[in-house]
XYZ file of C-alpha atoms in Angstrom:
306
model
C -21.850 19.345 -14.151
C -24.699 16.913 -13.257
C -24.518 14.916 -10.061
C -25.908 11.351 -9.984
C -27.743 10.428 -6.850
C -29.350 7.217 -5.539
C -32.768 6.296 -6.591
C -35.302 6.424 -3.820
C -36.543 3.014 -2.626
C -40.185 3.605 -4.115
C -38.436 4.302 -7.708
C -39.514 2.293 -10.701
C -36.902 -0.273 -11.958
C -36.364 1.685 -14.956
C -35.349 4.854 -12.729
C -33.000 2.656 -10.719
C -31.330 1.398 -13.854
C -30.815 4.814 -15.097
C -29.243 5.760 -11.760
C -27.019 2.597 -12.105
C -25.919 3.502 -15.643
C -25.037 6.944 -14.390
C -22.726 5.606 -11.576
C -21.148 3.216 -14.085
C -20.281 6.218 -16.580
C -18.729 8.430 -13.689
C -16.807 5.411 -12.682
C -15.436 4.691 -16.149
C -14.579 8.291 -16.419
C -12.494 8.100 -13.160
C -10.741 4.660 -14.063
C -10.280 5.223 -17.665
C -6.949 6.942 -17.778
C -5.469 4.170 -15.420
C -7.127 1.586 -17.605
C -5.568 3.058 -20.755
C -2.000 3.119 -18.875
C -2.447 -0.362 -17.816
C -3.497 -1.779 -21.247
C -0.606 0.062 -22.980
C 2.319 -0.575 -20.621
C 1.366 -3.982 -19.003
C -1.450 -6.029 -20.935
C -0.069 -5.201 -24.425
C 3.748 -5.705 -23.586
C 2.607 -8.984 -21.995
C 0.796 -10.221 -25.142
C 3.702 -8.992 -27.271
C 6.296 -10.588 -25.261
C 4.541 -14.020 -25.409
C 4.257 -13.756 -29.115
C 7.904 -13.071 -29.396
C 8.475 -16.211 -27.206
C 6.846 -18.299 -29.924
C 9.033 -16.825 -32.646
C 12.816 -16.972 -33.682
C 13.278 -13.038 -32.952
C 16.892 -12.203 -33.019
C 18.006 -8.737 -32.626
C 21.173 -9.390 -34.866
C 18.993 -9.910 -37.864
C 17.964 -13.032 -39.699
C 14.822 -14.607 -40.558
C 12.049 -13.960 -37.799
C 9.271 -16.632 -38.267
C 6.756 -18.285 -35.926
C 8.256 -21.548 -34.305
C 5.492 -22.435 -31.832
C 6.745 -23.819 -28.600
C 10.268 -24.739 -29.727
C 11.912 -22.091 -27.636
C 9.974 -23.487 -24.454
C 11.197 -27.008 -25.370
C 14.892 -25.834 -25.576
C 14.617 -24.097 -22.398
C 13.322 -27.079 -20.412
C 16.304 -29.036 -21.946
C 18.909 -26.181 -21.307
C 21.044 -27.168 -18.128
C 22.028 -23.652 -17.614
C 18.520 -22.419 -17.647
C 17.787 -25.053 -14.900
C 21.039 -23.963 -13.088
C 19.815 -20.374 -12.936
C 16.394 -21.334 -11.809
C 17.813 -23.298 -9.043
C 19.968 -20.468 -8.104
C 16.819 -18.295 -8.101
C 14.944 -20.723 -5.657
C 17.869 -21.002 -3.440
C 18.232 -17.234 -3.154
C 14.400 -16.821 -2.583
C 14.508 -19.432 0.369
C 17.685 -17.945 1.909
C 16.427 -14.525 1.673
C 12.678 -14.658 2.346
C 12.964 -16.466 5.825
C 15.169 -14.056 7.438
C 13.529 -10.889 5.751
C 10.168 -11.757 7.162
C 11.368 -13.083 10.559
C 13.883 -10.231 11.272
C 11.438 -7.540 10.055
C 9.019 -8.707 12.682
C 11.507 -8.807 15.346
C 12.793 -5.243 14.478
C 9.173 -3.921 14.468
C 8.607 -5.517 17.773
C 11.574 -3.999 19.408
C 10.826 -0.457 17.907
C 7.227 -0.647 18.799
C 8.182 -1.372 22.466
C 11.046 1.312 22.522
C 9.501 4.760 23.101
C 13.050 6.491 23.433
C 13.827 8.474 19.981
C 11.733 5.864 18.150
C 12.073 8.120 14.985
C 15.902 7.533 15.091
C 15.282 3.665 15.216
C 12.720 3.711 12.318
C 15.147 5.927 10.160
C 18.135 3.615 11.030
C 16.313 0.406 9.925
C 14.451 1.751 7.000
C 17.194 3.989 5.613
C 19.048 1.390 3.679
C 15.991 0.504 1.597
C 16.001 3.994 0.271
C 19.423 3.695 -1.497
C 19.812 2.501 -4.947
C 21.070 -0.915 -5.683
C 24.208 0.623 -7.324
C 25.232 2.360 -4.186
C 24.466 -0.791 -1.910
C 26.536 -2.842 -4.381
C 29.649 -0.424 -4.280
C 29.449 -0.016 -0.457
C 29.590 -3.874 0.134
C 32.164 -4.557 -2.639
C 34.603 -1.713 -1.380
C 34.058 -1.741 2.353
C 32.679 -5.042 3.537
C 33.802 -7.900 1.152
C 37.318 -7.098 0.049
C 39.494 -9.891 1.192
C 42.578 -7.770 2.279
C 40.963 -4.662 4.104
C 37.279 -5.558 4.161
C 35.495 -4.968 7.398
C 33.804 -8.533 7.395
C 37.288 -10.239 7.109
C 38.916 -7.822 9.586
C 36.255 -8.295 11.977
C 36.308 -12.294 11.578
C 39.995 -12.313 11.428
C 39.946 -14.210 8.135
C 40.878 -13.755 4.386
C 38.045 -15.200 2.611
C 36.788 -14.558 -0.883
C 33.272 -13.989 0.011
C 32.135 -13.080 -3.538
C 34.768 -15.018 -5.306
C 34.106 -18.562 -3.867
C 31.200 -20.551 -5.173
C 30.488 -21.774 -1.688
C 30.104 -18.375 -0.102
C 28.956 -15.994 -2.829
C 25.338 -16.876 -2.717
C 25.340 -16.406 1.150
C 27.119 -13.116 0.636
C 24.578 -11.801 -1.611
C 21.717 -12.811 0.505
C 23.258 -11.021 3.520
C 23.585 -7.832 1.616
C 20.060 -8.347 0.393
C 18.678 -8.755 3.978
C 20.768 -5.723 5.184
C 19.251 -3.655 2.107
C 15.737 -4.553 2.187
C 14.660 -5.702 5.591
C 13.492 -2.128 6.202
C 10.406 -2.317 4.040
C 8.994 -5.350 5.756
C 9.991 -3.740 9.189
C 7.900 -0.643 8.096
C 4.818 -2.722 7.111
C 5.083 -4.516 10.400
C 5.525 -1.632 12.609
C 2.499 0.217 10.949
C 0.338 -3.010 11.560
C 1.550 -3.154 15.150
C 0.518 0.652 15.846
C -2.953 -0.254 14.386
C -3.542 -2.814 17.200
C -5.936 -1.268 19.704
C -4.276 -0.720 23.281
C -7.191 -1.797 25.304
C -6.767 -5.517 24.187
C -3.225 -5.489 25.961
C -4.847 -3.602 28.949
C -7.396 -6.299 29.305
C -4.954 -9.053 28.883
C -2.711 -7.451 31.578
C -5.746 -7.466 33.742
C -6.311 -11.032 33.443
C -2.698 -11.570 34.308
C -1.214 -12.330 30.949
C 2.448 -12.175 30.662
C 4.322 -10.729 27.542
C 4.575 -13.903 25.891
C 0.973 -14.581 26.318
C 0.188 -11.168 24.727
C 2.366 -11.720 21.786
C 1.063 -15.428 21.173
C -2.604 -14.751 21.653
C -2.839 -11.018 20.488
C 0.003 -9.631 18.410
C 0.731 -12.533 16.224
C -2.861 -13.365 15.302
C -3.746 -9.608 14.634
C -0.685 -9.589 12.473
C -1.584 -12.717 10.166
C -3.002 -10.513 7.301
C 0.277 -8.296 7.129
C 2.322 -11.532 7.364
C 0.434 -12.819 4.455
C 1.092 -9.721 2.412
C 4.871 -9.433 3.470
C 5.446 -13.228 2.511
C 3.775 -12.841 -0.861
C 5.728 -9.598 -1.786
C 8.806 -10.824 -0.723
C 8.559 -14.075 -2.468
C 7.683 -12.303 -5.677
C 10.753 -9.726 -5.095
C 13.180 -12.497 -4.470
C 12.136 -14.603 -7.408
C 12.856 -11.401 -9.562
C 16.176 -10.787 -8.148
C 18.675 -9.122 -10.667
C 20.273 -5.827 -9.587
C 22.491 -6.690 -6.522
C 23.503 -10.068 -8.019
C 24.307 -8.575 -11.477
C 26.381 -5.629 -9.913
C 28.149 -7.742 -7.230
C 29.102 -10.978 -8.792
C 27.762 -10.648 -12.498
C 26.281 -14.383 -11.926
C 29.579 -15.709 -10.892
C 31.820 -17.352 -9.794
C 31.071 -20.346 -11.869
C 27.447 -19.438 -12.405
C 27.025 -19.867 -8.673
C 24.777 -16.982 -8.326
C 23.237 -16.224 -11.750
C 19.436 -16.111 -11.361
C 17.042 -16.800 -14.134
C 16.486 -13.091 -14.933
C 20.339 -12.449 -15.647
C 20.191 -15.752 -17.616
C 17.346 -14.374 -19.817
C 19.256 -11.011 -20.114
C 22.298 -12.829 -21.014
C 20.853 -14.935 -23.972
C 18.689 -11.951 -25.016
C 21.055 -8.897 -25.134
C 24.492 -10.921 -25.394
C 23.277 -13.845 -27.477
C 20.793 -11.621 -29.323
C 18.191 -14.335 -29.019
C 15.088 -12.313 -27.734
C 12.568 -15.298 -28.646
C 14.268 -17.578 -26.489
C 14.940 -15.076 -23.776
C 11.144 -14.171 -23.842
C 10.474 -17.812 -23.373
C 12.746 -18.116 -20.361
C 11.003 -14.979 -18.872
C 7.669 -16.490 -19.273
C 8.642 -19.710 -17.342
C 9.623 -17.368 -14.630
C 6.272 -15.582 -14.928
C 4.425 -18.730 -14.713
C 6.466 -19.837 -11.565
C 5.781 -16.477 -9.954
C 2.011 -16.863 -10.582
C 1.917 -20.360 -9.263
C 3.943 -19.493 -6.090
C 1.690 -16.410 -5.267
C -1.457 -18.370 -5.753
C -0.266 -21.210 -3.681
C 0.764 -18.885 -0.697
C -2.601 -16.920 -0.672
C -4.568 -20.320 -0.789
C -2.286 -21.770 1.989
C -3.023 -18.711 4.219
C -6.572 -18.503 3.377
C -7.061 -22.075 4.549
C -5.263 -21.311 7.692
C -7.519 -18.358 8.399
C -10.656 -20.635 7.820
C -9.209 -23.102 10.253
C -8.493 -20.447 12.782
C -11.721 -18.806 12.328
């Protein structure tokens, strides 16, 4: 096997170009398998899905033909689509804020507690490893039942947590926070452990309090991790489906139905795959816009801070 090495500084331009071509060929050899998988399972389905959104595809049969942007026009005029989109945005706001803040607080607590730290890490991260079906059954059978549920028994109430439109979304959010906060917690904990200890030692010599260390050292050095967590959490919340579908089925009275479940219903219950694809691409564009806006906002804050 031949090995490509860097050309010496005195090499001719032709020799340098030959070395660069060698590196390019070796690089393509390594990334080639990934590119094939990426094109086959992400790029091509994305293109095919957009093509379907411009047609009248129906899995029940019928005439399949190109209809342009009629599916998108129908979606924007559909009140049920707007209701499901609103539910998705409400869930995103209600879940993202506590998931980010609580993940940070738990990471700070565990980072500063040295006693059986591994047990605390396992306790907070453990629920995240459970499948959504297990989480749904656990909360449906043990936490939320009105007669014998743990939540009503603790509070001394008899509320229908998942059966009342005014509390159903809050109940799903509570379950989601308990289930997924461990991922953000682990990211924050890893970032905290990478902060050099000598920074805190120098601050202590200067007489800085614990609050001063948190405000001047910890939080600024966690800024990049926070950006990553916020973007990942927003995308994950906007794509919510599993726990809502398993716990409420979008009810009661469509109070918790997210836009992905609406696309699923019109596509696989109403058999209108073309229209469901259009609804999905509306969500796709929304996710791209939110992600880019968040990255741009945090980048501006970093430029101002620097």
